[in-house]
Short mmCIF file of C-alpha atoms and ligand atoms in Angstrom, two decimals:
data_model
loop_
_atom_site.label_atom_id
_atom_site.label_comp_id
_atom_site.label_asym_id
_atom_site.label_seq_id
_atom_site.Cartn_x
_atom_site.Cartn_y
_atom_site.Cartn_z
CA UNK A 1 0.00 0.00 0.00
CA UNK A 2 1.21 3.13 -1.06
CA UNK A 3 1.72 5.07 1.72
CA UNK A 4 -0.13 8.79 1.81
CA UNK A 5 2.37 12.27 2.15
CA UNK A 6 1.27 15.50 1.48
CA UNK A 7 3.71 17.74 1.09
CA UNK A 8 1.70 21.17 2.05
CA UNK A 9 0.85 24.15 4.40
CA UNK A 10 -0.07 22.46 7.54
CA UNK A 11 -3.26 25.07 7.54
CA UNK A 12 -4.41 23.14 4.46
CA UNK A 13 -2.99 19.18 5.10
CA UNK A 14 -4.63 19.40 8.58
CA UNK A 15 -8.28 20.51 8.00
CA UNK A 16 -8.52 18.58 4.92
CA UNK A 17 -7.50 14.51 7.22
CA UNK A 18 -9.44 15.69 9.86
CA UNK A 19 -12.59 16.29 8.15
CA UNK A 20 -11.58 13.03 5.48
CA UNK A 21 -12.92 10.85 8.65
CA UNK A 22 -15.07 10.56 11.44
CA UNK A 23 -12.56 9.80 14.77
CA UNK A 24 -14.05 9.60 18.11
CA UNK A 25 -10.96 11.32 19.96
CA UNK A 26 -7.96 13.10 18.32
CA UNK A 27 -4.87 12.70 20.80
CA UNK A 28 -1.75 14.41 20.35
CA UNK A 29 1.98 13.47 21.28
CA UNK A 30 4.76 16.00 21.13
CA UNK A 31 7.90 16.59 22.99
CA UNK A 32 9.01 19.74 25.33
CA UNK A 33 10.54 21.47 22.43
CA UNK A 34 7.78 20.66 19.79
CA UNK A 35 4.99 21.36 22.93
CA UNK A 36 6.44 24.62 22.59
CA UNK A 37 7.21 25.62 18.91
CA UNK A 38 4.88 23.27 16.41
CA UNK A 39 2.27 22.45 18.49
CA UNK A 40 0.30 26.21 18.64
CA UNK A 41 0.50 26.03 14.52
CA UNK A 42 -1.59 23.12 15.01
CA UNK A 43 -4.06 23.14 18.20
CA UNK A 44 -6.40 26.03 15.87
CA UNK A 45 -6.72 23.70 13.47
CA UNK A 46 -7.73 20.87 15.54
CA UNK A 47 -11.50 19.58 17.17
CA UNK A 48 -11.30 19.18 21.46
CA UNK A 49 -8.47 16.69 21.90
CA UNK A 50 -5.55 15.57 24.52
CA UNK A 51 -2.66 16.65 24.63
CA UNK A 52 0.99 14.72 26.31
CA UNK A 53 3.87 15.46 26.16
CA UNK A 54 7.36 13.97 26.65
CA UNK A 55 10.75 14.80 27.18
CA UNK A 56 12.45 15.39 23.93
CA UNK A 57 15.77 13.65 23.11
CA UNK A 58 16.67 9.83 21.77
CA UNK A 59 17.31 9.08 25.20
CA UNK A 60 13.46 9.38 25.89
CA UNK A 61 12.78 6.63 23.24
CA UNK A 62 11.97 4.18 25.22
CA UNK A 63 10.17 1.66 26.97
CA UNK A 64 9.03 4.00 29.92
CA UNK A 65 7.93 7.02 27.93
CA UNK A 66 5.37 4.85 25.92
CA UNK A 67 4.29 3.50 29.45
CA UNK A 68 3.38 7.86 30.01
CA UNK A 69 1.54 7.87 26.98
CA UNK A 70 0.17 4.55 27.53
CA UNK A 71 -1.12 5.30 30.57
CA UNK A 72 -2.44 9.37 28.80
CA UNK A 73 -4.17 7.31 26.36
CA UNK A 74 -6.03 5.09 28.75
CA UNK A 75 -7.31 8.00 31.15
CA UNK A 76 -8.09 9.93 28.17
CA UNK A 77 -10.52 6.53 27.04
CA UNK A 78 -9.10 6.56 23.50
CA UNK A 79 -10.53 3.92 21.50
CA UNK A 80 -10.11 2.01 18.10
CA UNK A 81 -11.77 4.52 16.60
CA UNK A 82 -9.67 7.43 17.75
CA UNK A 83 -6.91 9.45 15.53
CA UNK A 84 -3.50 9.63 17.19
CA UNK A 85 -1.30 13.02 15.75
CA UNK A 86 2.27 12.60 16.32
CA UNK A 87 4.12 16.60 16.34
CA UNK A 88 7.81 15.97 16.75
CA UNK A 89 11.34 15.06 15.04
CA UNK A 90 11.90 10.96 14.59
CA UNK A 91 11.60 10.27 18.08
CA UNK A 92 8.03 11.14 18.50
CA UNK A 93 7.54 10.06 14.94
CA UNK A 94 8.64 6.26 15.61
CA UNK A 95 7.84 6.13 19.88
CA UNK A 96 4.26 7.77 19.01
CA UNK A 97 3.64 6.01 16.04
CA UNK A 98 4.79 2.60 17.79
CA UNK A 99 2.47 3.31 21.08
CA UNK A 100 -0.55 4.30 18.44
CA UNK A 101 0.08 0.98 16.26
CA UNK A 102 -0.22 -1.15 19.50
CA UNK A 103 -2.50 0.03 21.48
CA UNK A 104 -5.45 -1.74 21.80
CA UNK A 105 -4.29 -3.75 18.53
CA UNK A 106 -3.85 -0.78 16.44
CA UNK A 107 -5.25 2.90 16.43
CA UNK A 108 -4.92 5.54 13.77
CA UNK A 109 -2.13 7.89 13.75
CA UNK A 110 -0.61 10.87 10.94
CA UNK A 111 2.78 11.75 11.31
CA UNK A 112 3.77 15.69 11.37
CA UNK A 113 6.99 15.61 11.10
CA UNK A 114 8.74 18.79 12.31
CA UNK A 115 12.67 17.93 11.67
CA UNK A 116 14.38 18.21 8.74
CA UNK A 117 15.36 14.25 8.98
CA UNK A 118 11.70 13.21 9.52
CA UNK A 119 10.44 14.62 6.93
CA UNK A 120 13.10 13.42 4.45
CA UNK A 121 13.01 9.94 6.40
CA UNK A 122 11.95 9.06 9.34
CA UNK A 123 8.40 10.09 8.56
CA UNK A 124 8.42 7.75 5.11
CA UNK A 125 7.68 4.02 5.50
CA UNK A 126 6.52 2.99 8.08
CA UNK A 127 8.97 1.62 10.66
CA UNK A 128 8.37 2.40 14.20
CA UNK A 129 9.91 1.80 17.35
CA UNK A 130 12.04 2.91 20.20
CA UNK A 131 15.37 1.76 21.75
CA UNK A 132 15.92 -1.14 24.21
CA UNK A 133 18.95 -1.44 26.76
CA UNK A 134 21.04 1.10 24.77
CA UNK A 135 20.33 -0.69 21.28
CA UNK A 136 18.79 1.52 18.55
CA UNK A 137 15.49 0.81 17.25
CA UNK A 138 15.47 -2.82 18.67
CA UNK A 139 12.09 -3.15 19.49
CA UNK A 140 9.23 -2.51 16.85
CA UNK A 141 6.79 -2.78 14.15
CA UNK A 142 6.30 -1.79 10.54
CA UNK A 143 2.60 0.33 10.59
CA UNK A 144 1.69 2.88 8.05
CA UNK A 145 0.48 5.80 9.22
CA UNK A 146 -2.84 6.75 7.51
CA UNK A 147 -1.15 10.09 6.62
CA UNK A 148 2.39 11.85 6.58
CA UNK A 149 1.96 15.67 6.35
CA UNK A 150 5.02 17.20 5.96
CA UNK A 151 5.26 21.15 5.66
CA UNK A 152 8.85 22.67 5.48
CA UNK A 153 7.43 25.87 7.27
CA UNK A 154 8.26 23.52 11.11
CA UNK A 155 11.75 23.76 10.23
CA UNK A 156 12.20 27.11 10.87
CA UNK A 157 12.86 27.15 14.82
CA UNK A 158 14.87 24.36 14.50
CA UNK A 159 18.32 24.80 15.13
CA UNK A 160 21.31 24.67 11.83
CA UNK A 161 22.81 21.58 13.76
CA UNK A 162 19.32 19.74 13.55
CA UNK A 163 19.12 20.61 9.81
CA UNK A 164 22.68 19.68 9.27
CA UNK A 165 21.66 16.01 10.93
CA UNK A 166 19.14 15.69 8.56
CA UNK A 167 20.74 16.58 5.44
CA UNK A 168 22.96 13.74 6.12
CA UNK A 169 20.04 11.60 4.81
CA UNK A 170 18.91 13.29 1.82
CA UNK A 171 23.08 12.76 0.95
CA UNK A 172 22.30 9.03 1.64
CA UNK A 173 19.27 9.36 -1.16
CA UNK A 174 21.31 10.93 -3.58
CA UNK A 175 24.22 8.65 -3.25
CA UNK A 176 21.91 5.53 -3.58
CA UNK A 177 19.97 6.59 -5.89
CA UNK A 178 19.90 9.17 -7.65
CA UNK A 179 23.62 10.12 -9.22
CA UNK A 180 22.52 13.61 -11.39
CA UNK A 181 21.19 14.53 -8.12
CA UNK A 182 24.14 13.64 -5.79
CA UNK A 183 26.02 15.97 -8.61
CA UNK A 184 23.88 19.04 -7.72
CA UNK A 185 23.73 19.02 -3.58
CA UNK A 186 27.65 17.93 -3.87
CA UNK A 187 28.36 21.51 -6.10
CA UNK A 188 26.89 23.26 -3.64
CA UNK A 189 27.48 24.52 0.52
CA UNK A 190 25.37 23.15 2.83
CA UNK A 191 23.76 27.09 2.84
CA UNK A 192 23.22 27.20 -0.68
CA UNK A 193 20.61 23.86 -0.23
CA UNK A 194 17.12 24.19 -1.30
CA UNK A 195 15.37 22.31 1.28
CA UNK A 196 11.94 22.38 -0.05
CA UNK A 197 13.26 20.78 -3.24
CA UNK A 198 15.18 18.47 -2.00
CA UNK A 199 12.39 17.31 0.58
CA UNK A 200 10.32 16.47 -2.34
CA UNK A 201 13.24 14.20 -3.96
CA UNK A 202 13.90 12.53 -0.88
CA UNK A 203 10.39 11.74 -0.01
CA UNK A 204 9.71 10.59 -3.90
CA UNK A 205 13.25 8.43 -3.43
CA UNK A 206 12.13 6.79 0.15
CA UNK A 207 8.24 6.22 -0.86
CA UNK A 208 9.93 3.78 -4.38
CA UNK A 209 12.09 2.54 -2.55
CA UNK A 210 9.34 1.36 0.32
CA UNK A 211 6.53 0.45 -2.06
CA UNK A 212 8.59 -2.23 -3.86
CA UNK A 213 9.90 -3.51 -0.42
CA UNK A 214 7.38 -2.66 2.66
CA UNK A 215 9.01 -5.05 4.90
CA UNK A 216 12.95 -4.70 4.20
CA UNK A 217 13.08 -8.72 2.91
CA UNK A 218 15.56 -7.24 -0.41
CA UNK A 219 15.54 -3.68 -2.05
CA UNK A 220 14.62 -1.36 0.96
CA UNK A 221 18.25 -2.79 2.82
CA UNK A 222 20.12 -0.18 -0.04
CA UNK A 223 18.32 2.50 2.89
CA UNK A 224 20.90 1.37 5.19
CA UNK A 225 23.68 2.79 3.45
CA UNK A 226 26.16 4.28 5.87
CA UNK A 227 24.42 3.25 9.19
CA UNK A 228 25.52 -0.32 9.65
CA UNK A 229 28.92 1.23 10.90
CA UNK A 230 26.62 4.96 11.44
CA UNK A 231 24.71 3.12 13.85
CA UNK A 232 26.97 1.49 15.83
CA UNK A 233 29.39 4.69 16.13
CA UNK A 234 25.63 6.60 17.29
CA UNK A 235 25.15 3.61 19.58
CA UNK A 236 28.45 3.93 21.10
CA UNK A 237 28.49 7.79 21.47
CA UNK A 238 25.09 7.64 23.42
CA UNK A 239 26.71 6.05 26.01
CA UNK A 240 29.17 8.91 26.49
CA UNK A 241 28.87 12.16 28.13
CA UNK A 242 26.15 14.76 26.10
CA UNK A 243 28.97 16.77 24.98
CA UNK A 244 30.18 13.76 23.05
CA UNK A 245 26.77 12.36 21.54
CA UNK A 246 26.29 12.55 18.06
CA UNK A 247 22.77 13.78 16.49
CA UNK A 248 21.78 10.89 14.52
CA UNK A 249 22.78 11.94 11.16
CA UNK A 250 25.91 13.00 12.16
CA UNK A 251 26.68 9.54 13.00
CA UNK A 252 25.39 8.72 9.23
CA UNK A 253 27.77 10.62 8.28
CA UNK A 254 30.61 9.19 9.56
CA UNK A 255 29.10 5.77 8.20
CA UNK A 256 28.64 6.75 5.04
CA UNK A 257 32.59 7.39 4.85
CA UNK A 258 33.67 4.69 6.42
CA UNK A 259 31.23 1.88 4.16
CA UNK A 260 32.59 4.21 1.04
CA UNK A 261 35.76 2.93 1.72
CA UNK A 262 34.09 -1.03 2.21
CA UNK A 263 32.76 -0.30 -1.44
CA UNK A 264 35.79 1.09 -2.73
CA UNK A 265 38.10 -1.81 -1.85
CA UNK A 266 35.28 -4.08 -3.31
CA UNK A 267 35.88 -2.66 -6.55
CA UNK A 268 32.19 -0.93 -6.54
CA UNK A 269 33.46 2.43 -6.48
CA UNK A 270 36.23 4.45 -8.21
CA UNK A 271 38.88 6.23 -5.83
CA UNK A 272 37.55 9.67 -7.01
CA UNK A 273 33.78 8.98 -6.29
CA UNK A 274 35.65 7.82 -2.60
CA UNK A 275 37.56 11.23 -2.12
CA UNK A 276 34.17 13.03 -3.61
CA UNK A 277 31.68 11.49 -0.76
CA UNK A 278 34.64 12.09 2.01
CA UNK A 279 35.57 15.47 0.87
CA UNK A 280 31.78 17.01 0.61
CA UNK A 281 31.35 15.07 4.26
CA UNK A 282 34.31 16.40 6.41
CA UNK A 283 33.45 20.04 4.97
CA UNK A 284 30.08 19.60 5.28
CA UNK A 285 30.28 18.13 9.10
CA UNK A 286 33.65 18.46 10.16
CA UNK A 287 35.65 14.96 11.50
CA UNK A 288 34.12 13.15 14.63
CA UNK A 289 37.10 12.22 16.90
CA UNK A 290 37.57 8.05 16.98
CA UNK A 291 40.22 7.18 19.49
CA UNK A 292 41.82 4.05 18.91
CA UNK A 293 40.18 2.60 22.39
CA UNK A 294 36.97 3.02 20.55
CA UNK A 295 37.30 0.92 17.71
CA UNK A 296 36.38 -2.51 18.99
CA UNK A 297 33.37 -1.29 20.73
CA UNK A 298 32.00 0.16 17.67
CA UNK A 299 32.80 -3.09 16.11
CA UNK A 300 31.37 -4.64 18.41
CA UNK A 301 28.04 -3.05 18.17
CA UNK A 302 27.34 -4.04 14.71
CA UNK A 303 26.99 -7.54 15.75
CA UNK A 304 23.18 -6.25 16.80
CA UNK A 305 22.46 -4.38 12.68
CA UNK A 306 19.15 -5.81 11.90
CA UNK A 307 20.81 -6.76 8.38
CA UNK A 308 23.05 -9.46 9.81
CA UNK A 309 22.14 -12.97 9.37
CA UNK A 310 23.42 -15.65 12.09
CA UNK A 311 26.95 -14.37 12.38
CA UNK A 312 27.69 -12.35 9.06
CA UNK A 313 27.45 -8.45 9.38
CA UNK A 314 26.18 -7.39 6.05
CA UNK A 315 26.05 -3.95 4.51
CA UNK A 316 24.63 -2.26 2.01
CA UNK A 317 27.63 -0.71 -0.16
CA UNK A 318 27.22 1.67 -3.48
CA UNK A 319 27.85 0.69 -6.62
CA UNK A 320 28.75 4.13 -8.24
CA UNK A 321 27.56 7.27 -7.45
CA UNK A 322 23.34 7.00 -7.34
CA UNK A 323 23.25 2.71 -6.90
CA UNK A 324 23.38 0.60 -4.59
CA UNK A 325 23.90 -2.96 -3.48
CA UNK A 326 22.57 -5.00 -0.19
CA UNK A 327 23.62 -8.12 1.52
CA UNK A 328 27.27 -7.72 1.17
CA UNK A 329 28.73 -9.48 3.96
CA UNK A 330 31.96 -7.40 5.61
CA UNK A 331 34.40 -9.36 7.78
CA UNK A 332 35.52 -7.83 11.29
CA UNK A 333 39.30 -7.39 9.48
CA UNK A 334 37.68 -4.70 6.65
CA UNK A 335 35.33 -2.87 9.23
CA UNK A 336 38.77 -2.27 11.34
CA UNK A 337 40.21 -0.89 7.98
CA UNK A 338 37.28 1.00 7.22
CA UNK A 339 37.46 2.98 10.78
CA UNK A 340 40.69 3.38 10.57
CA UNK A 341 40.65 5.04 7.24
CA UNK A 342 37.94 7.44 8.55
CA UNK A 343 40.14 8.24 11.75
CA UNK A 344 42.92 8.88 9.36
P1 LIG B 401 14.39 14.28 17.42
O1 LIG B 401 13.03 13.80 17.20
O2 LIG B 401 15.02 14.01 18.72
O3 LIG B 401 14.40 15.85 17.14
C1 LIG B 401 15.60 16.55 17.33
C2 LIG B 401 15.40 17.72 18.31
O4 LIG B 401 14.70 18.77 17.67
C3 LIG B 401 14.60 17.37 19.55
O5 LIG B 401 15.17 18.03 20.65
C4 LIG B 401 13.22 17.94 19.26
O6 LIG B 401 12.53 18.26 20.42
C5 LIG B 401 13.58 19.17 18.46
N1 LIG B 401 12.58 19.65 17.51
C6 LIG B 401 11.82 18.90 16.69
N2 LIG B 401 11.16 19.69 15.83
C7 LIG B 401 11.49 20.97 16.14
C8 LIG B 401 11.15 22.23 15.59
N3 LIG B 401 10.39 22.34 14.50
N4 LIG B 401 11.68 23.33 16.16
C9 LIG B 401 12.52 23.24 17.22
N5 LIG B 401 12.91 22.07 17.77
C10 LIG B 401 12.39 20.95 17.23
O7 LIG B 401 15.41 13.71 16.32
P2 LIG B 401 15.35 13.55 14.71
O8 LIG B 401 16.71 13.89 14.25
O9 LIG B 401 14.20 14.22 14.10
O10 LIG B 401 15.11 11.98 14.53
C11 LIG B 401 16.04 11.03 14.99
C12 LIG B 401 15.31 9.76 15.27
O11 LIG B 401 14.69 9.30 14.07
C13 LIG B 401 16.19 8.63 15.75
O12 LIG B 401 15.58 8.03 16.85
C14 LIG B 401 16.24 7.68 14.57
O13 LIG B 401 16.42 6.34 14.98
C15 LIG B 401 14.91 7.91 13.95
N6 LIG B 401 14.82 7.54 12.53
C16 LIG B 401 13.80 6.74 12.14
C17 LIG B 401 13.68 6.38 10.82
C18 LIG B 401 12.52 5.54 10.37
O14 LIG B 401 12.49 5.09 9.22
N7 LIG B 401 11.55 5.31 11.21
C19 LIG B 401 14.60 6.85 9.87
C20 LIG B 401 15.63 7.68 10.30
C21 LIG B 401 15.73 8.02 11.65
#
């Protein structure tokens, strides 16, 4: 099933779901920040609802804030017929979206994505989740949400290290699959972007991707470019103190670097597409500081990727500048070279 995005003032995408249906309560979930700066664009538009909110942050994404909004949902006595509205970055997008598509077997929910990496990604196809004992995304569900809206205006109180974060992903789109376009973000400095454009392309990129591959079983793996080794290197910083932690596509970055240089020494990639990627990276995000004592646990960590089958880490590596491949396994010896070449 194709999955629904509208790409649109919120004053128009709103109205126009709420008054496609007939819901019996409209809940919303949003974080402090999003509480604060997305949320009054959307309570006028809105019939009587509920309103909880979280604590923002990844470290929130989990188990015991979807007991809160659990428990909010319950004393508000939402049921199967009620619309859940999740305001907020990826982490309210995949914890609300995961508390909706479980409660009571399932509920309704729309995604309004108010980060510039939720609405180029996280918002798009339908996986939903939240962490579990420091693992990313570990425990989940695939659930499409009966609408995306997605309305660039949110992204103006969000900070330039937020939209850096999320850029990271619409690089990921371009590299996998879309070369021409990978050519025209590359040319340019991260100011000279045109977000609204390049929303649409990742969006149109993700949604192709999905609808040929829902469930991730071949095809939708190429999405996983750069965060096998992105992950684990996000994983491992969110252990450390705040001042080290890594905004998610930050880490992405680093990933897609280091599994450049797993698809150059394949033979998938020339050395000037690898010194293209790593050059537009560093001076688009600067070099995250890898100390040797790090390595192994990063290493480590990818022993948890959701690609890996039995034993074998597997990655999905380009194949020139807009394709990519999937399933390539990657022994432990050419992940060490591969961090090591990022560190330098
Ligand atoms: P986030 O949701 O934590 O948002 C980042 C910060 O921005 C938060 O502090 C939030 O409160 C704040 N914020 C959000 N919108 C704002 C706005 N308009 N103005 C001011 N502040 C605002 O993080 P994110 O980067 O959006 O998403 C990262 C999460 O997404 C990770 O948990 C990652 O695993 C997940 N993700 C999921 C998918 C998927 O397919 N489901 C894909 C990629 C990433």
């Amino acid at each position: 099933m194709t999955q629904s995005v509208v790409l649109a003032p919120i004053t128009e995408s709103l109205p126009a779901f709420i008054s496609s249906a007939q819901y019996s309560k409209v809940f919303v979930i949003a974080d402090s920040n999003t509480r604060r700066y997305c949320y009054p664009l959307i309570k006028p538009l809105l019939p009587k609802h509920k309103l909880v909110t979280v604590s923002s942050g990844e470290k929130h994404k989990v188990m015991a804030t979807c007991e809160t909004i659990w428990e909010s949902m319950t004393s508000a006595e939402l049921d199967r017929h009620a619309l859940v509205i999740n305001i907020g970055g990826g982490v309210i997008g995949d914890m609300g979206g995961f508390c909706a598509a479980v409660y009571k077997r399932g509920i309704d929910f729309i995604q309004i994505p108010t980060t510039l990496l939720s609405q180029v990604d996280a918002s798009v196809g339908g996986k939903l989740g939240i962490d579990f004992h420091g693992f990313k995304n570990h425990i989940g569900v695939f659930n499409i949400p009966n609408s995306v809206l997605i309305d660039p205006f949110f992204l103006k109180t969000l900070s330039e290290r937020e939209i850096r974060s999320g850029f990271a992903e619409i690089i990921k789109h371009c590299l996998i699959a879309d070369g021409e376009k990978w050519k025209v973000i590359s040319h340019n400095d991260f100011e000279e972007q045109n977000w609204a454009d390049l929303i649409a392309h990742s969006v149109k990129i993700k949604q192709n991707i999905v609808d040929q591959d829902p469930t991730e079983k071949g095809l939708r793996k190429i999405l996983n470019f750069g965060h096998t080794l992105g992950h684990a290197v996000e994983t491992y910083f969110l252990g450390k103190s705040e001042s080290e932690r890594l905004f998610h596509g930050e880490a992405i970055a680093v990933g897609m670097i280091m599994e450049s240089y797993l698809s150059f020494k394949r033979g998938l990639i020339d050395r000037k597409t690898l010194v293209d990627i790593e050059e537009f990276i560093f001076a688009t995000y600067g070099k995250v500081l890898i100390r040797p004592e790090d390595v192994e646990p990063i290493i480590a960590l990818t022993r948890q990727d959701k690609k890996n089958r039995g034993s074998e880490v597997r990655f999905s590596l380009l194949e020139g500048a807009g394709k990519c491949g999937y399933d390539i396994a990657v022994p432990v010896s050419d992940m060490r070279k591969a961090v090591a070449y990022y560190m330098g």
